[in-house]
CSV table of C-alpha atoms and ligand atoms in Angstrom, one decimal:
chain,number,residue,atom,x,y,z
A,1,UNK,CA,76.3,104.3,137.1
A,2,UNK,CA,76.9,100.7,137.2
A,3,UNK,CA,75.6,98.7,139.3
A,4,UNK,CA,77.5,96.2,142.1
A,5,UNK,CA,77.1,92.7,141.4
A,6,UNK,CA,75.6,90.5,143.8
A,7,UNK,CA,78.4,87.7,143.6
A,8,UNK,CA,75.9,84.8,144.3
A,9,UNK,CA,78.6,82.4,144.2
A,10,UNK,CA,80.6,83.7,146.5
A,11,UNK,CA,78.0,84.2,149.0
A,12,UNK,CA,76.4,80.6,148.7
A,13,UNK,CA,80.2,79.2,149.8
A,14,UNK,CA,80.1,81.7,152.9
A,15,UNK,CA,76.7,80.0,153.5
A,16,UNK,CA,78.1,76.6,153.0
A,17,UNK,CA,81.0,77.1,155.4
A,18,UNK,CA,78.5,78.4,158.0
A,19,UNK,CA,76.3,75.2,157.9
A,20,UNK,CA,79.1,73.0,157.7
A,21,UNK,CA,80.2,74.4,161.3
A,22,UNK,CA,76.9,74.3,162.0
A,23,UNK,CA,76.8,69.8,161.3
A,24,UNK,CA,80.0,69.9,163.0
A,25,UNK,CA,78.7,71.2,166.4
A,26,UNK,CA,75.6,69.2,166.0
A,27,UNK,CA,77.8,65.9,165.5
A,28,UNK,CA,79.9,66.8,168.5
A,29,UNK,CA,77.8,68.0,170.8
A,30,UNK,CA,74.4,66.1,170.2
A,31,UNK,CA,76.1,63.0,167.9
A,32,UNK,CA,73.4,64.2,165.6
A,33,UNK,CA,74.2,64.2,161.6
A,34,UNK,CA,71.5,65.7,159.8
A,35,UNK,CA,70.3,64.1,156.3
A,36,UNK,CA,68.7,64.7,153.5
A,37,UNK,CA,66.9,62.2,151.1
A,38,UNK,CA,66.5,62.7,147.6
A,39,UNK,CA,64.1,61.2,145.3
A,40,UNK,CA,64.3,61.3,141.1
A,41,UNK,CA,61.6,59.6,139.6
A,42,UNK,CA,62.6,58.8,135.4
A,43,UNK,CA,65.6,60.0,133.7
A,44,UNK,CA,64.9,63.9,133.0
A,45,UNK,CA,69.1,64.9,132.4
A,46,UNK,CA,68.2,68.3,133.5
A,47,UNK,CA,67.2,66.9,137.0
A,48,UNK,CA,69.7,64.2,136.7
A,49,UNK,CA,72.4,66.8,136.7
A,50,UNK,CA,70.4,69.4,139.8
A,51,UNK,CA,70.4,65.8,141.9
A,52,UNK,CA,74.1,64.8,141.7
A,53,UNK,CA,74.9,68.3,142.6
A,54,UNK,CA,72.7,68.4,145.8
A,55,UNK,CA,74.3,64.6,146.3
A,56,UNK,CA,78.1,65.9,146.2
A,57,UNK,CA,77.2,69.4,148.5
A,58,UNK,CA,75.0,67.6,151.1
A,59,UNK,CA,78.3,65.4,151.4
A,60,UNK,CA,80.4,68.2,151.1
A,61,UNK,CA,79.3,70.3,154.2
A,62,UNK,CA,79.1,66.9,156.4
A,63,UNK,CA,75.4,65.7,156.3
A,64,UNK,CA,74.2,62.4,155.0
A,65,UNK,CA,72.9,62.0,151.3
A,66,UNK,CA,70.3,59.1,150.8
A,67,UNK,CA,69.6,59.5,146.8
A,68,UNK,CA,66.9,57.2,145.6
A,69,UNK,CA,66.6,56.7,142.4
A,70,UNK,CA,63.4,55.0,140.9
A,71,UNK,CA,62.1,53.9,137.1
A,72,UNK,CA,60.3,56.6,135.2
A,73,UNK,CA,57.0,54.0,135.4
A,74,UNK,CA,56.5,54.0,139.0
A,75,UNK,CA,53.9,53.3,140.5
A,76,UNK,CA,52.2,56.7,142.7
A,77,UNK,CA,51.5,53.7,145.5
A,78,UNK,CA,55.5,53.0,145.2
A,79,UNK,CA,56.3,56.1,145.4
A,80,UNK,CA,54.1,57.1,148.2
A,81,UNK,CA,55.3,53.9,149.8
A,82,UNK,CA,58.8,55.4,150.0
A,83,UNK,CA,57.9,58.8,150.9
A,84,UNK,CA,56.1,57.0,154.2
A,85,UNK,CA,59.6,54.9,154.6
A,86,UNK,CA,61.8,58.5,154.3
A,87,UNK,CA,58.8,59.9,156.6
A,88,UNK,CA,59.0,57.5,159.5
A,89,UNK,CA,63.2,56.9,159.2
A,90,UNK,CA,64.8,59.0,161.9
A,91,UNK,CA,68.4,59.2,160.1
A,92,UNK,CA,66.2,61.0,157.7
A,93,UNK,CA,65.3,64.9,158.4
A,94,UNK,CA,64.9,66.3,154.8
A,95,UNK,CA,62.9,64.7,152.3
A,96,UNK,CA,63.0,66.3,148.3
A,97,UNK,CA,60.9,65.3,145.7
A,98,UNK,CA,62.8,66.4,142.5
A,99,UNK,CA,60.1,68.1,140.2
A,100,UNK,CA,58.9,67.7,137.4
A,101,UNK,CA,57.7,64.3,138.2
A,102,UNK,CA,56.4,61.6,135.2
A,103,UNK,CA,53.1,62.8,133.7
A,104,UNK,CA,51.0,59.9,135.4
A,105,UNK,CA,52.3,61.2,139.0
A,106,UNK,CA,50.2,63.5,140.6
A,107,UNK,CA,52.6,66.3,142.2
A,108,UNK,CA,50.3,67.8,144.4
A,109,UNK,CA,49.4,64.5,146.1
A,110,UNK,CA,52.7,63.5,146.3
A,111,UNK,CA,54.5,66.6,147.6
A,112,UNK,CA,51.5,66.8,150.3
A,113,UNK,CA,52.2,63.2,151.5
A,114,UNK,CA,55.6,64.2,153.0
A,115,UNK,CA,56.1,64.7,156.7
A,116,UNK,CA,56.2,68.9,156.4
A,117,UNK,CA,58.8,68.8,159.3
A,118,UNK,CA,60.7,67.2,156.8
A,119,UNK,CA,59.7,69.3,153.5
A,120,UNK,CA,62.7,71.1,153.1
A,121,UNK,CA,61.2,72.5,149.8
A,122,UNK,CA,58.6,74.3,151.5
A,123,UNK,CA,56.4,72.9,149.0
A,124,UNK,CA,53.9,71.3,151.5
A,125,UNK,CA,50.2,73.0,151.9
A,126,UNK,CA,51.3,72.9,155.8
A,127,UNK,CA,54.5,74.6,155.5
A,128,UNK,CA,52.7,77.0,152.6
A,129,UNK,CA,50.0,77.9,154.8
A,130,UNK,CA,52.3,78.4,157.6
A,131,UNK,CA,54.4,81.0,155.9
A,132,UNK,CA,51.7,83.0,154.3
A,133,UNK,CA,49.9,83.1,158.1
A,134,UNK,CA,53.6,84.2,159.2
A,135,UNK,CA,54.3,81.4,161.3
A,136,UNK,CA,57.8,79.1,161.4
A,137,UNK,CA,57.5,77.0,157.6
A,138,UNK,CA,59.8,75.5,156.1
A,139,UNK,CA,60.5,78.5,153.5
A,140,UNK,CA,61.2,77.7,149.6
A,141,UNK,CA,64.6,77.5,148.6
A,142,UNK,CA,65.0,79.8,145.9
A,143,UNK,CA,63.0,82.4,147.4
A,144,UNK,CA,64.9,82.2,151.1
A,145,UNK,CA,68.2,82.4,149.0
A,146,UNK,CA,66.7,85.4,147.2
A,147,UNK,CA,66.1,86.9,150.2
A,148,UNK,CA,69.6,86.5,152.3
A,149,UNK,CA,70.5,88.4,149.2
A,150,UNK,CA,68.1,90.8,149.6
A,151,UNK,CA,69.2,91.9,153.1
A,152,UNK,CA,72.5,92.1,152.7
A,153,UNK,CA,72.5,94.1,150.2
A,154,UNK,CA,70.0,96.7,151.3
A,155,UNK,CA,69.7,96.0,154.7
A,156,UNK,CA,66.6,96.6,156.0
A,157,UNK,CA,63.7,96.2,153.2
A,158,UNK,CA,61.2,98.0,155.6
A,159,UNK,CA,58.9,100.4,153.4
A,160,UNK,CA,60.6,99.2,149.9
A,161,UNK,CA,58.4,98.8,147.0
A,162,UNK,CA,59.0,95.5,145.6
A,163,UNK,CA,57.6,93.8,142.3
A,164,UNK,CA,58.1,90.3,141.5
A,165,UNK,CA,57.4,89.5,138.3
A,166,UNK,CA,56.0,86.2,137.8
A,167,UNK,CA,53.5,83.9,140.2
A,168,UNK,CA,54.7,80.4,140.3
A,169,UNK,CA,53.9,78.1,143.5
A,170,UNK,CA,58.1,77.7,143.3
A,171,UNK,CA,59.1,81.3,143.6
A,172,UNK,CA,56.7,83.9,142.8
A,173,UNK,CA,54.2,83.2,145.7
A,174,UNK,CA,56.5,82.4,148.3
A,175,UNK,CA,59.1,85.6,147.4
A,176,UNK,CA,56.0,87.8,147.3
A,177,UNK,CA,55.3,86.3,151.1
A,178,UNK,CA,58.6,86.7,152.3
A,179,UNK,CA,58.9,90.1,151.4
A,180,UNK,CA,55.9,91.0,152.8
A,181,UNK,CA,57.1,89.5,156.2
A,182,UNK,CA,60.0,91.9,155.7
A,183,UNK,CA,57.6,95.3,155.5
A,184,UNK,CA,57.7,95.4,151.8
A,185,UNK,CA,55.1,97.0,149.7
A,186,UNK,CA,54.9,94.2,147.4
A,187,UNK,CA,53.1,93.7,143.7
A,188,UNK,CA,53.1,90.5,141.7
A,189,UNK,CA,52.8,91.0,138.1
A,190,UNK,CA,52.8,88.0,135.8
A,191,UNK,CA,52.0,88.0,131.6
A,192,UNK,CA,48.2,89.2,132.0
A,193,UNK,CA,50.0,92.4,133.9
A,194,UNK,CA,48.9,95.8,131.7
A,195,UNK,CA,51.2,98.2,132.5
A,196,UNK,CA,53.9,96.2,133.2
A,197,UNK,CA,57.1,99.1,132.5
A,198,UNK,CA,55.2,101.7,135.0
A,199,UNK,CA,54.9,99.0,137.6
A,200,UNK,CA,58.5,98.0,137.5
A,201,UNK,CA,59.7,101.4,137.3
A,202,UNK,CA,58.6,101.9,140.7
A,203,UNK,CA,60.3,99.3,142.5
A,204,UNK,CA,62.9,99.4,144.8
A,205,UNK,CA,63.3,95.8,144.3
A,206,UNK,CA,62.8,93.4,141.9
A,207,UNK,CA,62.7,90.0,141.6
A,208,UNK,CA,62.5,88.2,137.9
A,209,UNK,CA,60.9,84.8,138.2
A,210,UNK,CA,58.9,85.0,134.9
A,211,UNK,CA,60.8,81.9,133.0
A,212,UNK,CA,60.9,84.7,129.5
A,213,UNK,CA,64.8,85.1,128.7
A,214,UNK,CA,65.9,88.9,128.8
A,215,UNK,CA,62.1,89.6,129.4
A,216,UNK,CA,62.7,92.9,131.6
A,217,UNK,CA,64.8,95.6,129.9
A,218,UNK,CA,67.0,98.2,130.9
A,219,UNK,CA,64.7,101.0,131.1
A,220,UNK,CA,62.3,99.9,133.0
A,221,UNK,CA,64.2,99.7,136.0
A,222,UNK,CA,64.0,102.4,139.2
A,223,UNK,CA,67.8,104.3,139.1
A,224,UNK,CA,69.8,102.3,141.8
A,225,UNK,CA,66.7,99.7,142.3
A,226,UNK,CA,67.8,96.4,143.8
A,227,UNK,CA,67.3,93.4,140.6
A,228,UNK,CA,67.3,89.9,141.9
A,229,UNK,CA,67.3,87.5,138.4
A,230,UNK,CA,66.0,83.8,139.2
A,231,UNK,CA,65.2,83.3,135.4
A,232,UNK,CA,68.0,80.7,134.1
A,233,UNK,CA,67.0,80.2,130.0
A,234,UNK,CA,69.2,79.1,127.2
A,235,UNK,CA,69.3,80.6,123.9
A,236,UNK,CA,70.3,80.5,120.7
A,237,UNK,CA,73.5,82.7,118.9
A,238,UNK,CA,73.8,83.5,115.7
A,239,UNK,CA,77.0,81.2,115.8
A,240,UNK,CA,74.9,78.3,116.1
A,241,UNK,CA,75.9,78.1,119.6
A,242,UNK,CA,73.6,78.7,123.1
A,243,UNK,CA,74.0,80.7,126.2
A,244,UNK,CA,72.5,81.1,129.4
A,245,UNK,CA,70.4,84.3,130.0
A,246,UNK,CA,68.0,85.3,133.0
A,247,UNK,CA,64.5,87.3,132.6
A,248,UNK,CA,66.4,90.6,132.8
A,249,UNK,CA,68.6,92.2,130.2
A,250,UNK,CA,71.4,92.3,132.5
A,251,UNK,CA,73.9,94.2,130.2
A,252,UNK,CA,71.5,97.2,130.0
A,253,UNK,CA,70.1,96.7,133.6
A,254,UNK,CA,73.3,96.9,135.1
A,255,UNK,CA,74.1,100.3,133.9
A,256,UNK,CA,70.5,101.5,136.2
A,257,UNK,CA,70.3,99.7,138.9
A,258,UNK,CA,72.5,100.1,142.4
A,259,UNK,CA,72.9,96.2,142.5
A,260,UNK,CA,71.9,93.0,140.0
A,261,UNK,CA,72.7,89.4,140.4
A,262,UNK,CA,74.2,87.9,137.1
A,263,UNK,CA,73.3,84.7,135.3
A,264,UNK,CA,75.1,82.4,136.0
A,265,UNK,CA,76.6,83.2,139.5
A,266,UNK,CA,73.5,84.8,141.1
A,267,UNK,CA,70.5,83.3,142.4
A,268,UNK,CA,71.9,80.0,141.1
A,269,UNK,CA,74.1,78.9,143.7
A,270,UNK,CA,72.3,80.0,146.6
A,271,UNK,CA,69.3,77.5,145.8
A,272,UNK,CA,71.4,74.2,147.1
A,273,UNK,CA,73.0,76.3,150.2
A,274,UNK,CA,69.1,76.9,151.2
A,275,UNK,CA,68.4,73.6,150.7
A,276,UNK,CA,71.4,72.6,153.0
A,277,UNK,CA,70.1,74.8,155.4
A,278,UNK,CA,67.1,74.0,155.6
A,279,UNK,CA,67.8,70.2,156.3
A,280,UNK,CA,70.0,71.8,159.1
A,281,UNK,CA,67.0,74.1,159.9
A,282,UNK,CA,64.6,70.8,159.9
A,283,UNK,CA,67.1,68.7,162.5
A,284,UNK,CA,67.6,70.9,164.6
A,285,UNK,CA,63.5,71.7,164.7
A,286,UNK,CA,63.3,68.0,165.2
A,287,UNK,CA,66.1,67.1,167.6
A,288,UNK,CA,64.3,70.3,169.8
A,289,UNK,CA,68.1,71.9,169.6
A,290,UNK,CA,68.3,75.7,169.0
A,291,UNK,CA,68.5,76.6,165.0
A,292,UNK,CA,71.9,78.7,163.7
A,293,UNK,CA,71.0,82.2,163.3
A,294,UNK,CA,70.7,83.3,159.4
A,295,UNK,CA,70.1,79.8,157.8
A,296,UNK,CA,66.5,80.8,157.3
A,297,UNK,CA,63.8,83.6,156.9
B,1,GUN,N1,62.9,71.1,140.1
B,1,GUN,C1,63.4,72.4,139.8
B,1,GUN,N2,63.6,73.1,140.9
B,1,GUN,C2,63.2,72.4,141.9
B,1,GUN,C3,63.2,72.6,143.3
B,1,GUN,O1,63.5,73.7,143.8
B,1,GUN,N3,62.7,71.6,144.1
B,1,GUN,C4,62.3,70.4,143.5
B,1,GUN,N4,61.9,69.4,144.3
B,1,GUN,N5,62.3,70.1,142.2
B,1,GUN,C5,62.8,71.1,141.4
């Protein structure tokens, strides 16, 4: 059997089209433009290149991109400074702090001194607490886009046994509380796991967010299991050249499971679309105006 691909791509430019209606209506109807503010700290070129693309898409489906770029020696009162400014501006309804930040920047103080209506991350203790209790959070990006995926492709995820392998803040923690929102029996392994094959082998789903290229082989996954991939490592060739893998083997996974996401193309693209949704999500929430079905959890 091989499995169907999960054309991540493709389904993030169906989202996109969806929210850009979505801006449309709101302009017309409400004269209401959402935007979203974005905030580099340093010169990182791995984030440099993430915030230009959120830049060009926010633009792209209509909303207003305010990128803010500040010296890698900023102060944490300057940039808490700013953070209050984005907070109390009301052209402003998303707020993103690009992580990593600079070493002498404390993240965790930072990312809590956002307005959580406003942290379309979902990285907030508010909007974390608020998702783990089951309430309405602003929900992670990666793990919402994970899950869209998730539900189209099996539908309902009621009674599924689901292991996500790895438990970061980012994507572990918050996929392992989505799913259980969805009826999922869900397990979280991570590198101290023992029996880490038997445990996968049981899953009806399973997410790899473990940051270990090609970690998760072929054979340990369920016949006709559902494998999201979030892992997105480069490595080395023989040739002296690199390539982008995920955590899973994905040339012997895809001849077991019933559907895989590749890397690139799969869980990839969908983390901007969430983020575009969820500034949508967050104006509307603010503006009291009723939110577009499937642009969140
Ligand atoms: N750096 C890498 N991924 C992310 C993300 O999803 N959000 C933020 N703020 N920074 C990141």
């Amino acid at each position: 059997m091989t499995a169907q691909i999960i054309d991540g791509k493709a389904f993030a430019a169906t989202l996109r089209e969806k929210i850009a209606q979505h801006i449309s209506r709101l302009k017309q109807d409400h004269g209401v433009t959402p935007g979203l503010a974005v905030v580099l700290v340093g010169e990182d070129p791995a984030s440099q290149v993430y915030v230009r693309s959120k830049g060009k898409q926010t633009v792209e489906v209509g909303m207003n991109s305010y990128e803010h770029k500040l010296p890698a020696d900023t102060t944490e009162a300057g940039l808490l400074a700013l953070i209050h400014q984005l907070n109390t501006d009301p052209a402003v309804h998303g707020i993103l702090v690009q992580l990593p930040l600079p070493a002498h920047l404390d993240e965790a103080l930072v990312i809590n001194a956002i307005d959580p209506t406003k942290d379309v991350d979902g990285f907030h203790i508010s909007n974390v607490g608020l998702l783990a209790t089951g309430q309405k959070a602003m929900v992670p990006c990666t793990p919402l886009g994970c899950l869209m995926m998730l539900r189209e492709y099996c539908g309902s995820l009621s009674g599924l046994n689901a292991v996500v392998i790895g438990r970061s803040n980012i994507v572990g923690k918050p996929m392992a509380q989505l799913l259980l929102r969805d009826s999922c029996t869900v397990t979280v392994v991570h590198s101290r796991t023992r029996n880490l094959p038997e445990i996968v082998s049981s899953a009806d789903i399973v997410v790899a967010a473990v940051g270990r290229p090609l970690f998760v082989p072929g054979e340990w996954i369920k016949p006709g299991a559902t494998v999201i991939d979030v892992g997105i490592n480069r490595i080395e060739q023989g040739d002296g050249t690199t390539r982008l893998v995920g955590d899973v083997d994905y040339d012997t996974a895809k001849e077991v499971a019933g559907a895989i996401t590749p890397v690139p193309g799969g869980v990839g693209p969908m983390t901007i679309a969430c983020l575009l949704a969820n500034t949508v999500t967050a104006c509307c929430r603010t503006h009291s105006l009723s939110e577009p079905n499937g642009l969140t959890a």
